[in-house]
XYZ file of C-alpha atoms in Angstrom:
314
model
C -18.648 46.919 -23.118
C -21.892 47.344 -21.224
C -23.789 50.592 -21.663
C -24.858 52.736 -18.688
C -28.486 52.315 -17.632
C -30.584 55.440 -17.958
C -32.855 56.482 -15.113
C -35.871 55.878 -17.344
C -34.803 52.335 -18.224
C -33.963 51.607 -14.592
C -37.421 52.775 -13.489
C -39.067 50.694 -16.216
C -37.159 47.623 -15.095
C -38.087 48.165 -11.468
C -41.753 48.549 -12.394
C -41.604 45.294 -14.311
C -40.106 43.502 -11.317
C -42.726 44.988 -9.007
C -45.498 43.674 -11.249
C -44.118 40.135 -11.399
C -46.040 37.473 -9.433
C -44.486 36.208 -6.232
C -42.399 33.060 -6.812
C -44.099 29.759 -5.995
C -42.931 27.731 -3.053
C -40.833 24.663 -3.822
C -43.123 21.677 -4.300
C -46.260 23.812 -4.684
C -48.562 22.659 -7.473
C -51.961 23.412 -8.936
C -55.219 22.364 -7.239
C -57.943 20.646 -9.295
C -61.186 22.402 -8.361
C -64.823 21.515 -8.883
C -66.907 24.373 -10.270
C -69.910 24.368 -7.962
C -72.158 25.674 -10.759
C -72.442 22.044 -11.883
C -73.560 21.000 -8.393
C -76.355 23.512 -7.772
C -78.696 20.560 -7.397
C -77.067 19.863 -4.034
C -76.483 21.837 -0.855
C -72.920 22.956 -0.177
C -72.250 20.089 2.296
C -73.639 17.481 -0.132
C -71.841 19.022 -3.119
C -68.559 19.014 -1.192
C -68.973 15.367 -0.218
C -69.792 14.377 -3.804
C -66.809 16.305 -5.181
C -64.458 14.723 -2.651
C -65.677 11.239 -3.614
C -65.200 12.018 -7.311
C -61.584 12.918 -6.577
C -61.486 16.698 -6.684
C -58.977 18.502 -4.483
C -60.657 21.882 -4.096
C -63.838 23.860 -4.653
C -64.660 26.943 -6.716
C -67.891 28.056 -5.042
C -70.481 30.197 -6.851
C -71.029 33.411 -4.900
C -73.495 35.293 -7.048
C -77.205 35.529 -7.823
C -78.515 31.979 -8.161
C -75.302 30.556 -6.727
C -74.567 28.474 -3.655
C -74.059 31.667 -1.652
C -75.809 34.967 -2.363
C -73.707 38.154 -2.174
C -76.126 39.823 0.236
C -75.778 36.813 2.569
C -71.998 36.495 2.342
C -71.106 37.379 5.943
C -73.569 34.828 7.335
C -73.463 32.009 4.777
C -69.913 31.910 3.414
C -68.306 30.843 6.726
C -70.763 27.929 6.919
C -69.951 26.961 3.333
C -66.225 27.157 4.045
C -66.627 24.872 7.048
C -68.573 22.298 4.998
C -66.041 22.357 2.150
C -63.087 21.876 4.458
C -64.879 19.232 6.515
C -65.208 17.179 3.298
C -61.419 17.304 2.923
C -61.363 19.843 0.089
C -59.432 23.076 -0.186
C -61.607 26.158 -0.362
C -59.564 27.569 -3.228
C -61.720 30.336 -4.718
C -65.169 31.669 -5.453
C -66.827 32.715 -8.687
C -68.266 36.091 -7.780
C -70.648 38.689 -9.131
C -68.024 41.437 -8.848
C -67.399 43.645 -11.882
C -65.594 46.450 -10.049
C -65.230 47.921 -6.570
C -68.618 49.650 -6.848
C -70.528 46.387 -7.378
C -73.078 45.954 -4.561
C -71.638 43.935 -1.647
C -68.156 43.866 -3.255
C -66.314 44.947 -0.119
C -68.323 42.575 2.078
C -67.406 39.697 -0.239
C -63.712 40.583 -0.316
C -63.577 41.164 3.445
C -65.276 37.829 4.186
C -63.008 35.932 1.796
C -59.996 37.440 3.541
C -61.295 36.479 6.984
C -61.696 32.876 5.813
C -58.242 32.653 4.213
C -59.617 32.390 0.656
C -57.159 34.314 -1.512
C -58.749 34.134 -4.963
C -62.050 35.083 -6.545
C -63.239 35.170 -10.126
C -64.076 38.623 -11.424
C -65.152 40.034 -14.756
C -67.899 41.388 -16.901
C -66.521 44.399 -18.771
C -68.188 44.736 -22.161
C -67.631 46.903 -25.225
C -70.277 48.850 -27.036
C -70.074 49.519 -30.763
C -70.689 53.268 -30.479
C -67.296 54.296 -29.096
C -63.685 53.578 -30.096
C -62.165 50.654 -28.242
C -59.097 52.607 -26.985
C -61.400 55.162 -25.354
C -63.364 52.381 -23.666
C -60.200 50.711 -22.400
C -59.180 54.027 -20.852
C -62.508 54.089 -19.012
C -62.002 50.553 -17.641
C -58.515 51.225 -16.271
C -59.580 53.313 -13.213
C -62.070 50.582 -12.320
C -59.274 48.004 -12.358
C -57.135 50.352 -10.253
C -59.838 50.769 -7.614
C -60.493 47.029 -7.439
C -56.771 46.361 -7.069
C -56.678 48.819 -4.169
C -59.613 47.101 -2.462
C -58.001 43.684 -2.893
C -54.669 44.936 -1.582
C -56.407 46.253 1.534
C -57.698 42.753 2.325
C -54.902 40.641 0.835
C -56.903 38.840 -1.849
C -56.654 38.541 -5.636
C -59.310 39.018 -8.327
C -58.927 36.796 -11.410
C -60.580 38.163 -14.569
C -62.253 35.276 -16.396
C -61.578 35.200 -20.138
C -64.692 34.526 -22.200
C -65.004 34.345 -25.978
C -67.603 36.249 -27.945
C -68.545 39.581 -29.470
C -68.400 42.470 -27.026
C -66.454 40.584 -24.359
C -63.536 42.513 -22.916
C -60.731 39.974 -22.617
C -61.863 37.795 -25.510
C -58.889 38.844 -27.607
C -56.617 38.776 -24.492
C -54.429 41.675 -25.618
C -56.982 44.107 -24.211
C -56.917 42.332 -20.855
C -53.118 42.501 -20.832
C -53.338 46.261 -21.452
C -55.677 46.586 -18.467
C -53.578 44.445 -16.118
C -50.018 45.335 -17.058
C -49.666 48.356 -14.742
C -51.005 46.580 -11.645
C -49.699 43.986 -9.226
C -50.953 40.526 -10.344
C -51.191 39.514 -6.709
C -54.298 41.728 -6.564
C -55.750 41.759 -10.102
C -54.940 38.909 -12.462
C -56.392 36.524 -15.049
C -58.439 33.361 -14.814
C -57.442 31.990 -18.222
C -60.056 29.777 -19.875
C -58.246 27.643 -22.445
C -61.520 26.602 -24.083
C -62.581 30.182 -24.755
C -58.997 31.075 -25.708
C -59.019 28.346 -28.366
C -62.369 29.580 -29.706
C -60.822 33.017 -30.255
C -57.397 31.801 -31.436
C -57.670 28.191 -32.550
C -54.449 27.792 -34.522
C -51.714 29.939 -33.038
C -53.553 32.738 -31.285
C -54.125 30.818 -28.060
C -50.389 30.070 -27.849
C -49.509 33.751 -28.097
C -52.182 34.828 -25.616
C -51.120 32.103 -23.181
C -47.570 33.398 -23.310
C -48.758 36.990 -23.008
C -50.963 36.434 -19.959
C -48.925 33.698 -18.251
C -47.332 36.150 -15.759
C -50.857 37.244 -14.781
C -52.480 33.786 -14.594
C -53.488 33.111 -11.025
C -56.194 30.664 -12.141
C -57.036 28.479 -15.136
C -60.333 27.024 -16.356
C -60.489 24.033 -18.701
C -63.196 22.858 -21.065
C -63.355 21.491 -24.599
C -65.298 22.309 -27.777
C -65.663 21.776 -31.494
C -67.253 24.016 -34.117
C -70.896 23.136 -34.712
C -73.590 24.572 -36.997
C -76.828 25.404 -35.169
C -80.357 24.955 -36.543
C -79.963 28.189 -38.554
C -76.684 27.030 -40.077
C -74.618 29.458 -37.991
C -71.319 28.035 -36.774
C -70.929 28.238 -33.024
C -68.682 26.636 -30.379
C -70.195 23.324 -29.323
C -68.959 22.517 -25.822
C -68.179 18.840 -25.290
C -66.564 16.338 -22.966
C -62.926 16.885 -22.109
C -60.715 15.348 -24.809
C -63.537 15.064 -27.361
C -62.902 18.458 -28.941
C -60.116 20.514 -30.441
C -58.379 22.099 -27.429
C -54.681 21.205 -27.315
C -54.501 20.440 -23.603
C -51.141 18.696 -23.754
C -49.349 21.703 -25.201
C -51.147 24.106 -22.886
C -50.386 22.018 -19.794
C -46.761 21.808 -20.888
C -46.683 25.601 -20.958
C -48.221 25.760 -17.475
C -45.583 23.379 -16.165
C -42.744 25.385 -17.673
C -44.173 28.532 -16.089
C -44.510 26.902 -12.663
C -48.266 27.513 -12.518
C -49.649 26.591 -9.091
C -53.089 28.174 -8.907
C -56.612 26.750 -8.837
C -57.473 24.821 -12.014
C -61.227 24.571 -12.527
C -62.962 21.889 -14.596
C -65.956 23.262 -16.527
C -68.513 20.842 -18.010
C -70.853 23.052 -19.994
C -72.308 20.631 -22.521
C -75.906 19.312 -22.797
C -75.004 15.743 -21.812
C -75.195 16.917 -18.185
C -78.926 17.562 -18.666
C -79.248 20.793 -16.693
C -76.230 20.507 -14.414
C -74.157 22.019 -17.232
C -75.970 25.371 -16.931
C -76.258 25.453 -13.157
C -79.859 24.330 -12.843
C -81.242 23.106 -9.522
C -82.402 19.863 -11.152
C -81.188 17.540 -13.926
C -83.075 15.159 -16.190
C -80.919 12.028 -16.229
C -80.312 9.452 -13.484
C -77.908 10.710 -10.847
C -75.632 7.712 -11.400
C -75.296 8.649 -15.074
C -74.569 12.295 -14.245
C -71.849 11.357 -11.771
C -70.361 8.861 -14.240
C -70.026 11.617 -16.866
C -68.424 13.908 -14.315
C -66.054 11.161 -13.204
C -65.062 10.501 -16.813
C -64.075 14.129 -17.425
C -62.191 14.415 -14.137
C -60.294 11.193 -14.849
C -59.403 12.454 -18.320
C -58.167 15.733 -16.855
C -55.978 13.948 -14.336
C -54.598 11.712 -17.075
C -53.609 14.711 -19.192
C -52.017 16.432 -16.212
C -50.014 13.283 -15.352
C -48.716 13.078 -18.915
C -47.133 16.510 -18.400
C -45.987 15.704 -14.832
C -48.354 18.254 -13.303
C -49.739 15.686 -10.860
């Protein structure tokens, strides 16, 4: 016999439903996006044309200091960038922004301009721990900042995606802390941009599986890159970023999980290894022939598409 539902349990269930992402439309699928950081050597129109020829479907445009668009110029320059991206036949899927919280300079101008252009997603992040205070106390101090950003995004109908980095002091590196920050808010306004490379660095055996499951309801975006452990010149073991498929990230299992979850957000390809000779770090120039650079980029994109096809995500 079923038991009566208490008011408390009913309210908890309703809150859970309210926080669930909106269901995806039938036939909707992910969009493979170029990360414009790797194309800083080109103007936005040229970068968009190059990315379209390589076979990308969308663009993740850098909107930050040193990026393709500067935050203080957003109202003037972002509409021009959007026009160039769309003219090349790409979706303008998202931007990688400078925004840490609603008080970040130019944050409202960025969000307002994105909304006016129909761009629904932007990458957000940058909370850091210090080692002088307990972590629970610091998480409590971050929560109002997430709340205020969610309110700003709701006002304009856009969604911030917190990018998950690995490393000491990074909020979101262990993923559970990010879940604690996001769980009380609508993921249509504050969510996660889950980087499977960084997730594997922090949880290489089973941890990334658990954190993927934990954050899947909040994943509005995904970033992909590969790595292997490498000792530096001082003998310290560090992640060595490498070409897609040359490292230890289990893309097939992760993509299978995305398919089962019905993920349909922007999927960004990151190429942050030295073979790109400056383009990996967002430099304005690179030190290898352009044909070689584009061949490396084409190789990684082709590998990504092959992995996605194997899991019927393309």
